[in-house]
CSV table of C-alpha atoms in Angstrom, one decimal:
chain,number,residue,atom,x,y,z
D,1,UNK,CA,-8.8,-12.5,12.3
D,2,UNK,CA,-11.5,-11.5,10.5
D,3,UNK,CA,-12.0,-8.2,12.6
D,4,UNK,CA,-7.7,-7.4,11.3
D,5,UNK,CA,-9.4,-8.2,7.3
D,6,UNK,CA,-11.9,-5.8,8.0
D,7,UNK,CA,-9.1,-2.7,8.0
D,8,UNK,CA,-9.1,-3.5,4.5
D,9,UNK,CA,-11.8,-1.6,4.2
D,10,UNK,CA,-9.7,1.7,4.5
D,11,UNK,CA,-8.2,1.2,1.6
D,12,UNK,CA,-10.2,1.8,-1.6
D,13,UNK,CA,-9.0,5.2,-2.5
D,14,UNK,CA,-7.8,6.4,-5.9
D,15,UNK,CA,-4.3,6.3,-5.2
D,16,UNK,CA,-1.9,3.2,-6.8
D,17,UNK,CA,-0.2,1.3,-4.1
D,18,UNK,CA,-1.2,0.6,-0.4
D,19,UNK,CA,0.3,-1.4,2.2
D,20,UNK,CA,-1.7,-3.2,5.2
D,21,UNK,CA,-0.5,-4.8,8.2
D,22,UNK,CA,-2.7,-7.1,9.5
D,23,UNK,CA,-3.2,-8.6,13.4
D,24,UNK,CA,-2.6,-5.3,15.0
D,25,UNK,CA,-6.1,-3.9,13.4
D,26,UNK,CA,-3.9,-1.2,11.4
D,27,UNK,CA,-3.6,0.0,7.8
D,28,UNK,CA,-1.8,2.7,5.5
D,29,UNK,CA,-1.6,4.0,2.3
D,30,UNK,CA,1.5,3.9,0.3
D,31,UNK,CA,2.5,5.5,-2.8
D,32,UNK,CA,2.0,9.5,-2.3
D,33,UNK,CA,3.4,12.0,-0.1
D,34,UNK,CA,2.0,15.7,1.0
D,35,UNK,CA,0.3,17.6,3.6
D,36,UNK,CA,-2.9,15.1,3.6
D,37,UNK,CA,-0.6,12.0,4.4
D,38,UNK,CA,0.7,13.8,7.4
D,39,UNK,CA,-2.8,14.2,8.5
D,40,UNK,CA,-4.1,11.2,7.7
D,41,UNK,CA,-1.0,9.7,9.6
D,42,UNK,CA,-1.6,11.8,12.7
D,43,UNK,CA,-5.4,10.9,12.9
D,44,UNK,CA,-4.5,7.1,13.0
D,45,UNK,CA,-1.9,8.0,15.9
D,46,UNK,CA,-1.1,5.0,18.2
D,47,UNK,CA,-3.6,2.5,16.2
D,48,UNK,CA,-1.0,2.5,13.1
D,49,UNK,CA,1.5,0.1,12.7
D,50,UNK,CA,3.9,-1.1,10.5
D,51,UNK,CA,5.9,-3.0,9.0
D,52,UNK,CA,9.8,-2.0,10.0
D,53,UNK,CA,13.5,-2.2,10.9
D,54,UNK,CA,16.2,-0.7,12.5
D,55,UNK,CA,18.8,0.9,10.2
D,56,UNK,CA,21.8,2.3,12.1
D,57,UNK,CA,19.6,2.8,15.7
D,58,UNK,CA,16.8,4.3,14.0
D,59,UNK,CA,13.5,2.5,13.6
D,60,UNK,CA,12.5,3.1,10.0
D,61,UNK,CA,8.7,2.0,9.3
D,62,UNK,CA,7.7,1.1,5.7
D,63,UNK,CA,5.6,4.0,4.9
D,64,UNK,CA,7.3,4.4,1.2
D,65,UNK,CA,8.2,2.1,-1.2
D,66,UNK,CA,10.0,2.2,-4.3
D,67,UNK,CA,8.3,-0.8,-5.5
D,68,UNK,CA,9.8,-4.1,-7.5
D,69,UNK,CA,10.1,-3.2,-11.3
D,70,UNK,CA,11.5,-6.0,-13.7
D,71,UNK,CA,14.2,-4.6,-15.2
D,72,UNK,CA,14.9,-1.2,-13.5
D,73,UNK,CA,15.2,-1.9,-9.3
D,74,UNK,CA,18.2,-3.6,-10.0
D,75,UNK,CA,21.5,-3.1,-7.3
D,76,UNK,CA,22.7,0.5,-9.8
D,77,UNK,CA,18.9,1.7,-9.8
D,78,UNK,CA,18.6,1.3,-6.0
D,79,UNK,CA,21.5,2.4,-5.2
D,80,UNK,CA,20.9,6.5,-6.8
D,81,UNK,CA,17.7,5.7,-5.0
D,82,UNK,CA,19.6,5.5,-1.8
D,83,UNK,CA,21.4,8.6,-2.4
D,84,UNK,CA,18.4,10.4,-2.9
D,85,UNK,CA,16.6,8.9,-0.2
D,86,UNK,CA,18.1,7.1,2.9
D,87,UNK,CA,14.2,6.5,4.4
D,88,UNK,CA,12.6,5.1,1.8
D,89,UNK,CA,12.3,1.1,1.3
D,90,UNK,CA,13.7,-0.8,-1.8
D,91,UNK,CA,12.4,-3.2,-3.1
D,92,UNK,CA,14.3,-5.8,-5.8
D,93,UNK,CA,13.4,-6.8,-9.2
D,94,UNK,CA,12.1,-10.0,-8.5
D,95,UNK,CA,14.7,-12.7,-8.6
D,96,UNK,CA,12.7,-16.6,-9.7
D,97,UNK,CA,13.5,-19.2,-6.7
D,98,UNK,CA,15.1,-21.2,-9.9
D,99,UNK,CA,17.5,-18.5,-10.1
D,100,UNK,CA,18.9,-18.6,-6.7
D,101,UNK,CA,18.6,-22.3,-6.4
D,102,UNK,CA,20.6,-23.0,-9.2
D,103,UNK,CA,22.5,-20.4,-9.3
D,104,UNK,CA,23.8,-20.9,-5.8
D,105,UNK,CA,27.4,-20.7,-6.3
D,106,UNK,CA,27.1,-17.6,-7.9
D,107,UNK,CA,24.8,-15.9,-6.0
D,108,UNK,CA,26.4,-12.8,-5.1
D,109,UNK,CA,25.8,-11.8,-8.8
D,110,UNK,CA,21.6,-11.9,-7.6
D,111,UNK,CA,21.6,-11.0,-4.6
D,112,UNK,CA,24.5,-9.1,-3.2
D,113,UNK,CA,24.0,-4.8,-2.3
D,114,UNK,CA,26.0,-2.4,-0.5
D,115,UNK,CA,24.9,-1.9,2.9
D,116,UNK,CA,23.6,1.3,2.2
D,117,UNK,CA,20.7,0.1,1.1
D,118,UNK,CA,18.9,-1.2,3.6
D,119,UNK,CA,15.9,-1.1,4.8
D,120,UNK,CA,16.0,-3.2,1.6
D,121,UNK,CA,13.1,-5.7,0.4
D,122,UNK,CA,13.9,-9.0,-1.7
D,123,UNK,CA,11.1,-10.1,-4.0
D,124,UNK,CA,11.4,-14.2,-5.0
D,125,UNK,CA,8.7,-15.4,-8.0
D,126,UNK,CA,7.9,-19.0,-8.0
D,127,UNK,CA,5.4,-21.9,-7.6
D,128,UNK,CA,7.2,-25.0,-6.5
D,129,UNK,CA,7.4,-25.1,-2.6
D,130,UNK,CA,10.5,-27.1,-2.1
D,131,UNK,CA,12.5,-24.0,-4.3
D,132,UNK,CA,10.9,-21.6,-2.5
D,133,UNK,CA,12.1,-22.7,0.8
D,134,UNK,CA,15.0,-23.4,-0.6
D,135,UNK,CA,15.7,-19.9,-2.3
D,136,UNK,CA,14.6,-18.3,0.7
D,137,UNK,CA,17.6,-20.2,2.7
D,138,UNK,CA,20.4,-19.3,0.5
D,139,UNK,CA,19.1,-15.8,0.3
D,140,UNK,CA,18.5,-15.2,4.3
D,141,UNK,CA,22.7,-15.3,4.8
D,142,UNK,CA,22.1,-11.6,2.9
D,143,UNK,CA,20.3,-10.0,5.4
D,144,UNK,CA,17.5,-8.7,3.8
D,145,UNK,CA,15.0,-6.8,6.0
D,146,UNK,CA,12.1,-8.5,4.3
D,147,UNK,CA,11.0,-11.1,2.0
D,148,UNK,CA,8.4,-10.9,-0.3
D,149,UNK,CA,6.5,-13.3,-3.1
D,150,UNK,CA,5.5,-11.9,-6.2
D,151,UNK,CA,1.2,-12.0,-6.8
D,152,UNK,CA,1.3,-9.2,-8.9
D,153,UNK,CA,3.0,-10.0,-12.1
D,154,UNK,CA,0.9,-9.8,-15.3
D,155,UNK,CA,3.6,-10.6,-17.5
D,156,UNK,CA,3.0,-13.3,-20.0
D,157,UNK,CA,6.5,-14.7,-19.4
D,158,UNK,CA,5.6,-14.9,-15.8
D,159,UNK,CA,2.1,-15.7,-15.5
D,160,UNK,CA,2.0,-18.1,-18.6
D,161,UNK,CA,3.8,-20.6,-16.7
D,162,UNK,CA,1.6,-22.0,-14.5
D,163,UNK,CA,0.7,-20.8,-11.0
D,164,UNK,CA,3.0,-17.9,-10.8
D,165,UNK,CA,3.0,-13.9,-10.2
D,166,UNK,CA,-0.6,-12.6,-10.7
D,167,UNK,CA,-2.4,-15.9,-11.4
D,168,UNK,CA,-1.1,-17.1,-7.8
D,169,UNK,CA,-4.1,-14.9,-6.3
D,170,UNK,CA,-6.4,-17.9,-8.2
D,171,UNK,CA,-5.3,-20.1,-5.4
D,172,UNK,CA,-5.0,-18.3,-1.9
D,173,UNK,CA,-4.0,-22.1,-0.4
D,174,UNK,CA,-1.2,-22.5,-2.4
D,175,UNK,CA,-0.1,-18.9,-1.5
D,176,UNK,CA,-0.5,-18.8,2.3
D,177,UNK,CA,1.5,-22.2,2.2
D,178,UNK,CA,4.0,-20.5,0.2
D,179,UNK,CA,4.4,-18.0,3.2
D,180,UNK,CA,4.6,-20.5,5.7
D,181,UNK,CA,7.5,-22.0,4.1
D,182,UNK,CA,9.5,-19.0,3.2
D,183,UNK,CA,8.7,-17.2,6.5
D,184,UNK,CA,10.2,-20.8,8.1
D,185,UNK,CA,13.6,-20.8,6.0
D,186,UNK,CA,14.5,-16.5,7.1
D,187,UNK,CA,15.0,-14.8,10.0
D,188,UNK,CA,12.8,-11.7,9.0
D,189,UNK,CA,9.2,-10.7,8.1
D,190,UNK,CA,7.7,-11.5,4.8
D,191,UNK,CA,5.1,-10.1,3.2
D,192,UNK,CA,3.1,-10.5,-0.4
D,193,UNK,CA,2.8,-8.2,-3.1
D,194,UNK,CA,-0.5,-9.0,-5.3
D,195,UNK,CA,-3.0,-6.8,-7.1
D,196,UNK,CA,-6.9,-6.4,-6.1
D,197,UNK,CA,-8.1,-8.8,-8.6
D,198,UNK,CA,-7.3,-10.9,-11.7
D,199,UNK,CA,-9.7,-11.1,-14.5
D,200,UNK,CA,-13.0,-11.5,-13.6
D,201,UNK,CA,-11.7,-12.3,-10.1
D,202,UNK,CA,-11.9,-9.1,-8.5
D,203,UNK,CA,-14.7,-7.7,-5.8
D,204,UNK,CA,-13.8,-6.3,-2.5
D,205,UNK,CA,-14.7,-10.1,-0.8
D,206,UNK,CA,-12.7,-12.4,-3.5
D,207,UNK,CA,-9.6,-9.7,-2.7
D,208,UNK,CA,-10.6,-10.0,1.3
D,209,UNK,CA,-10.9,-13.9,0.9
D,210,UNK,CA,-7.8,-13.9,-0.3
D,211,UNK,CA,-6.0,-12.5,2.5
D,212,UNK,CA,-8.1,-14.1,4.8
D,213,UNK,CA,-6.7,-17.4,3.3
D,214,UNK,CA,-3.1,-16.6,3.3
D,215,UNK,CA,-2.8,-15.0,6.8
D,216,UNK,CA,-4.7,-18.4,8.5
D,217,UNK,CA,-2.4,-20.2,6.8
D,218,UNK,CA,0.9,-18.1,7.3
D,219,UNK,CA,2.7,-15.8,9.6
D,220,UNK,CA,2.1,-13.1,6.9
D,221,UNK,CA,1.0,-9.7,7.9
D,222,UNK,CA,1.8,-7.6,5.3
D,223,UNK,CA,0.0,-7.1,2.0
D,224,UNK,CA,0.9,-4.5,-0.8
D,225,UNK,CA,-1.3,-4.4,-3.1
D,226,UNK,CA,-1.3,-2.4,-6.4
D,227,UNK,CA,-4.9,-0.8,-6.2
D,228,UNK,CA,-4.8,-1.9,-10.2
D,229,UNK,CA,-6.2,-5.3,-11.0
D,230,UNK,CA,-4.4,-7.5,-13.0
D,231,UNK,CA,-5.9,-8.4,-16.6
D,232,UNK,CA,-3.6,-12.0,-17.5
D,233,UNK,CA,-5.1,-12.1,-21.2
D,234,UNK,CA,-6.0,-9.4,-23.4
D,235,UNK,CA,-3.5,-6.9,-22.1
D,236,UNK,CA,0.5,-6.3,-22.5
D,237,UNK,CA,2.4,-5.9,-19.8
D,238,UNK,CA,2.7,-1.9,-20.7
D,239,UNK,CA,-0.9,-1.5,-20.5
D,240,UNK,CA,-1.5,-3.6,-17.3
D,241,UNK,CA,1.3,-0.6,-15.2
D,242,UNK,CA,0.1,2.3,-17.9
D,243,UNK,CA,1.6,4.8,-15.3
D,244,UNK,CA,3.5,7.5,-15.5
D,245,UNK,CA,7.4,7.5,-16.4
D,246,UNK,CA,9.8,7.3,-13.3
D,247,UNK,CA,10.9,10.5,-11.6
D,248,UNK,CA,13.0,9.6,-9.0
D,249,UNK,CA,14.0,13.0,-8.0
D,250,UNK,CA,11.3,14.9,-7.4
D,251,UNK,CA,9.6,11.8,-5.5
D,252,UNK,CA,12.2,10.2,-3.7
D,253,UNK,CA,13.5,13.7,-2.9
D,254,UNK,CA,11.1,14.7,-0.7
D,255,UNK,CA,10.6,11.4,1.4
D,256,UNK,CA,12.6,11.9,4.0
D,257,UNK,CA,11.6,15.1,5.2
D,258,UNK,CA,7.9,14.7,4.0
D,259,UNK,CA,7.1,11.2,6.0
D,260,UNK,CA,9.7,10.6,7.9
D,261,UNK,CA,9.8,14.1,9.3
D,262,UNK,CA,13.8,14.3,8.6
D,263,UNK,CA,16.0,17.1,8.7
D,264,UNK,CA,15.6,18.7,5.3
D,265,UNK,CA,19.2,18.0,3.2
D,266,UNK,CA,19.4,20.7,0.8
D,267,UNK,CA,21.9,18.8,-1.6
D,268,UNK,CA,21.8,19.1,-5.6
D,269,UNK,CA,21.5,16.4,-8.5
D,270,UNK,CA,25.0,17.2,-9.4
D,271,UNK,CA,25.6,16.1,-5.9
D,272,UNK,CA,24.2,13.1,-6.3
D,273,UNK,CA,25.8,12.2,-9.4
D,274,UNK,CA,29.1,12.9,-8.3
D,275,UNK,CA,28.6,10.3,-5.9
D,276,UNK,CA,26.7,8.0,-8.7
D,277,UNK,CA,29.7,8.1,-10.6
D,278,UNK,CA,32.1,7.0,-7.9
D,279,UNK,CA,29.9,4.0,-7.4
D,280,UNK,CA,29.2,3.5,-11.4
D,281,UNK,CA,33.0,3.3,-12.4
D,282,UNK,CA,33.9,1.0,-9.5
D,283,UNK,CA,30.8,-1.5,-10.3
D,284,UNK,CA,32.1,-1.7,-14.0
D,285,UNK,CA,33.1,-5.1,-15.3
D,286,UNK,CA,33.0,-6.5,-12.0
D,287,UNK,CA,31.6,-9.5,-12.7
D,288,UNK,CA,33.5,-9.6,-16.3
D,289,UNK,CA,34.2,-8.2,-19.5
D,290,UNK,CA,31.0,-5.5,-20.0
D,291,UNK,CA,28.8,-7.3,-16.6
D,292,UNK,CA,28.2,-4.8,-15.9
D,293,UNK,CA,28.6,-2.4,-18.8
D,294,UNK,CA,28.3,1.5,-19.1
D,295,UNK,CA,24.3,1.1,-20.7
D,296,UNK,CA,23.5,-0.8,-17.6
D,297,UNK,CA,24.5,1.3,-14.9
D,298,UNK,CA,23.9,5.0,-16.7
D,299,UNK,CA,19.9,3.4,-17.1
D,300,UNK,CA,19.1,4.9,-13.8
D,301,UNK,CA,19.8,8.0,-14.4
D,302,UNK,CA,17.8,8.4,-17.6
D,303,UNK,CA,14.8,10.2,-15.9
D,304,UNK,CA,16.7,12.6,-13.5
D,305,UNK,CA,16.0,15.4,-15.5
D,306,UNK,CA,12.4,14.2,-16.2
D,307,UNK,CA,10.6,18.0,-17.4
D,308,UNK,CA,13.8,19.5,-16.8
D,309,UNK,CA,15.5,22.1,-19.8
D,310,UNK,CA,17.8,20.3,-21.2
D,311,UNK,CA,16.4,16.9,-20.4
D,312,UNK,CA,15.8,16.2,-24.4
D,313,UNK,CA,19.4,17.2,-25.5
D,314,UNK,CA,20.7,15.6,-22.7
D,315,UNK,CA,19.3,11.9,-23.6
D,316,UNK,CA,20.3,12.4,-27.1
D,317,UNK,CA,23.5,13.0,-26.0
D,318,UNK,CA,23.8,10.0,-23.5
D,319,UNK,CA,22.2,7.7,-26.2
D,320,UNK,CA,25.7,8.4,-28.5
D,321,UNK,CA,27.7,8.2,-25.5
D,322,UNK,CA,26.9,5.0,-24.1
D,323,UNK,CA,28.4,3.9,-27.4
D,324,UNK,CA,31.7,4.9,-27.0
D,325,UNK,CA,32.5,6.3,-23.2
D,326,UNK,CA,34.4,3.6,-21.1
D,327,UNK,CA,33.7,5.3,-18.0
D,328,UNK,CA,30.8,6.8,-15.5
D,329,UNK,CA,33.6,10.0,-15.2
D,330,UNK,CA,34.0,10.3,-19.3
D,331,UNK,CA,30.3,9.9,-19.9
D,332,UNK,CA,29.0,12.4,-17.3
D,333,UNK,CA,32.1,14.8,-18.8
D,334,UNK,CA,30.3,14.1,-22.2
D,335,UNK,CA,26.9,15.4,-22.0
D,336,UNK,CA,26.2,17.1,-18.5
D,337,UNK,CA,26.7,20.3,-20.9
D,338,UNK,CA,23.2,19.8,-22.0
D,339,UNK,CA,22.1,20.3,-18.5
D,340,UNK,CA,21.4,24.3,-17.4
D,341,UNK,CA,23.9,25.0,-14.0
D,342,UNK,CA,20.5,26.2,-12.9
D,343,UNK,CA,19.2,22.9,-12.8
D,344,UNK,CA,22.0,21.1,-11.7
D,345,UNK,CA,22.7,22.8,-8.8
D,346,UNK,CA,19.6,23.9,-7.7
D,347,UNK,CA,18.1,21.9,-4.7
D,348,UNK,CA,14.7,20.2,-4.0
D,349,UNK,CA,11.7,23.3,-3.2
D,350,UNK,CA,9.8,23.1,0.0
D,351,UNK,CA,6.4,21.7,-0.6
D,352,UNK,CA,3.7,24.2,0.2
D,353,UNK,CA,0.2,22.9,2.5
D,354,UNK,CA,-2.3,22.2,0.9
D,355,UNK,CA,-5.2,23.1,1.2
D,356,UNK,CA,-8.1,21.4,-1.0
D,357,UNK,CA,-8.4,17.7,-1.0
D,358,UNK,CA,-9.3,15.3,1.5
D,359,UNK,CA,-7.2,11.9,1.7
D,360,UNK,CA,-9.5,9.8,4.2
D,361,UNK,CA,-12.8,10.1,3.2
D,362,UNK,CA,-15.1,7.3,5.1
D,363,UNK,CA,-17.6,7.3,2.8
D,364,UNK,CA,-15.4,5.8,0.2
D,365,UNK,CA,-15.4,3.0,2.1
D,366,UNK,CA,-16.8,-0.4,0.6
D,367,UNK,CA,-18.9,-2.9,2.7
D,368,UNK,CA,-17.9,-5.0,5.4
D,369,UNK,CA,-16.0,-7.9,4.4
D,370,UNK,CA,-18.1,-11.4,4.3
D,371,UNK,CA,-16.1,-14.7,3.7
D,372,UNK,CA,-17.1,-16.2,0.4
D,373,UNK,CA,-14.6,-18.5,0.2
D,374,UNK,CA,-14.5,-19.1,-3.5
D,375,UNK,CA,-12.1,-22.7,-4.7
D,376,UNK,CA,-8.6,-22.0,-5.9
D,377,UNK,CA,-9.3,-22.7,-10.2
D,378,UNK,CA,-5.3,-22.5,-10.9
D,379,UNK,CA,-4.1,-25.9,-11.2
D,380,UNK,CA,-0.2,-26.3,-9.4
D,381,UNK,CA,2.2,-28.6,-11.9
C-alpha cells in the first residue's frame, strides 16, 4: 500500500484539481486540457488507470471533471453541461445524508437526473455513520456511477458543525470508516474529494497520511483533491475557491475531442440553447408553483457568453427578464438580440500545439512519502 501512496508524489504541479487512483500504482491530473495532457497521457501508457464506467458501450475513464459547486452543479446546470460535453463527468452539488434520510419520500426532488447525464458522480456531506449508510442506500436505487464524501468544504455552514467537509481530513479514521460504510450500502465505486491540507495541517506526509489512513481502512481508491488547501478560520468561502468565473463553453467544449480523442462536433451555442430551452420549459414548475422557477434554471447559462460582445448587454437584459418572462422560449426571444449572430453561430476553434511548456516535470516532485501518523484532533458528536 504504501508503494500505491507513493504515486502521490506525481502530483504537486501548479494546476487546481488532480485525481489519483490508488492500488494499481497510477495517477493523473485533472482540471486542464491541451497538447501537454495528451503527452503526459501517452508517456504514462499502459501504467494509467482510472477511475470509469461504461455509458452506452463505451468505456468513459474520469479524466475531466466538472467538479461539485454548492449552488451551481445542480440537475439544470449539469444538464447544458451534458449538451456541451457528453465525455466529461458530473459531479453534484453535495446533497447532506440528513437530506436524503429525511427526506426519503421525496427524494426524487434530490436526487433524480435525466439519463443523459451519466457518467454522473453524487457527492453526500455528513458525519454520522448510521446516515451515511443510510443515505447511501436510498440513493444507490438511482444509479449513480460513483459516490463521493465531501473533505473539501471550507464553508462555515459546513465545517462549523462538527466533523464535516474540510475539517473531516482532521480525522482520517473517522473518514476511511466512512468509506467502508458507504462503499458497503452501493453497488459502485466511491471515492473522496478533500483538499491538501487544512490549517496548519498541511505537508506532503500529513496529506499522504491521510490517504494512507482511509485506503487501509476502506475500499476507496480514488482521491480528488483540490491542489488548494483549505483555511477553516480566517477566510470566506469566496476567498478559500478565489478562481476564475465559470466558462463552460470554451472548457467543456473542447473535452471530448481534446481527452477523449472524439470526433470533433462542430455545433454552435445557439445550438445548444435551443436544446436548453426545450429541457428549461419542460422542468418548469415541476415540482410546484415556481420549483423550479425561470431564475433557477436560466442561472446556468449566465457565463455562456463569458468575454463574448454582447455578453454585458446581454446579462442586463436577462437580469429584467427573469422578472417577468414565464418561459425558457419567451426569455431566450427577449434578449438573444444582445448577442452578435457571429457569436451565436460560430462553432468551437481548433486548439493549436503547443509548443512551450512542460506539464510533467520530475523535478517538481516532493520527497518520498514517510508515515507520520499524526492523532485525529476533531472530536466526532
Amino acid at each position: 500500500m504504501n508503494s500505491a501512496i507513493n504515486n502521490l508524489r506525481g502530483a504537486f504541479f501548479s494546476h487546481s484539481i488532480l485525481t489519483c487512483t490508488y492500488e494499481k500504482k497510477s495517477f493523473i491530473i485533472r482540471n486542464r486540457f491541451s497538447h501537454q495532457f495528451k503527452r503526459f497521457h501517452s508517456s504514462m501508457g499502459k501504467h494509467l488507470a482510472h477511475s470509469s464506467t461504461n455509458v452506452n458501450g463505451e468505456d468513459l475513464p474520469q479524466l475531466f471533471s466538472v467538479a461539485p459547486m454548492m449552488d451551481w452543479t445542480d440537475n439544470h446546470y449539469r444538464t447544458l453541461a451534458r449538451l456541451i460535453s457528453t465525455h466529461a463527468w458530473l459531479y453534484t452539488e453535495m446533497v447532506v445524508a440528513e437530506t436524503i434520510v429525511h427526506q426519503k419520500d421525496n427524494l426524487d426532488r434530490f436526487l433524480a437526473f435525466s439519463p443523459i447525464q451519466h457518467p454522473i458522480v453524487l457527492q453526500i456531506g455528513g458525519s454520522n455513520l448510521k446516515n451515511l449508510a443510510k443515505a447511501t442506500e436510498l440513493a444507490n436505487a438511482y444509479s449513480y456511477d460513483e459516490i463521493n464524501l465531501n473533505c473539501g468544504c471550507p464553508s462555515g455552514k459546513v465545517a462549523g458543525h462538527g466533523c464535516f467537509g474540510a475539517r473531516l481530513m482532521y480525522d482520517p479514521k473517522f473518514v476511511g470508516d466512512a468509506m467502508s460504510a458507504i462503499a458497503s450500502n452501493c453497488d459502485v465505486p466511491v471515492s473522496v474529494k478533500c483538499r491538501i491540507g487544512v490549517d496548519d495541517r498541511d505537508s506532503y506526509n500529513e496529506l499522504c497520511d491521510f490517504i494512507h489512513t482511509v485506503v487501509s481502512r476502506s475500499p476507496t481508491a480514488h482521491f480528488i483533491i483540490h491542489a488548494r488547501k483549505a483555511l477553516l478560520s480566517g477566510l470566506s468561502p469566496a476567498e478559500n475557491r478565489n478562481v476564475p468565473p465559470l466558462n463552460p463553453w470554451n472548457t467543456l467544449g473542447q473535452v471530448d475531442s481534446e481527452i477523449y480523442g472524439a470526433s470533433r462536433i462542430h455545433f454552435s451555442r445557439r445550438q445548444v440553447l435551443e436544446k436548453y430551452q426545450i429541457y428549461g420549459d419542460s422542468e418548469l414548475g415541476k415540482y410546484g408553483p415556481n420549483k423550479p422557477n425561470i431564475r433557477q434554471i436560466v442561472k446556468p447559462l449566465l457565463h455562456l457568453f463569458h468575454s463574448e460582445p454582447g455578453n454585458g448587454l446581454w446579462k442586463r437584459k436577462a437580469d429584467t427578464a427573469m422578472r417577468h418572462c414565464t418561459t425558457i422560449e419567451s426569455f431566450l426571444e427577449e434578449t438573444l438580440d444582445a448577442i452578435p449572430d457571429s457569436v451565436l453561430d460560430s462553432t468551437l476553434p481548433i486548439i493549436p500545439p503547443e509548443e512551450e511548456g512542460v506539464f510533467f516535470d520530475k523535478t517538481l516532485l516532493p520527497p518520498p512519502y514517510k508515515s507520520c501518523q499524526v492523532p485525529g484532533l476533531c472530536v466526532r458528536v
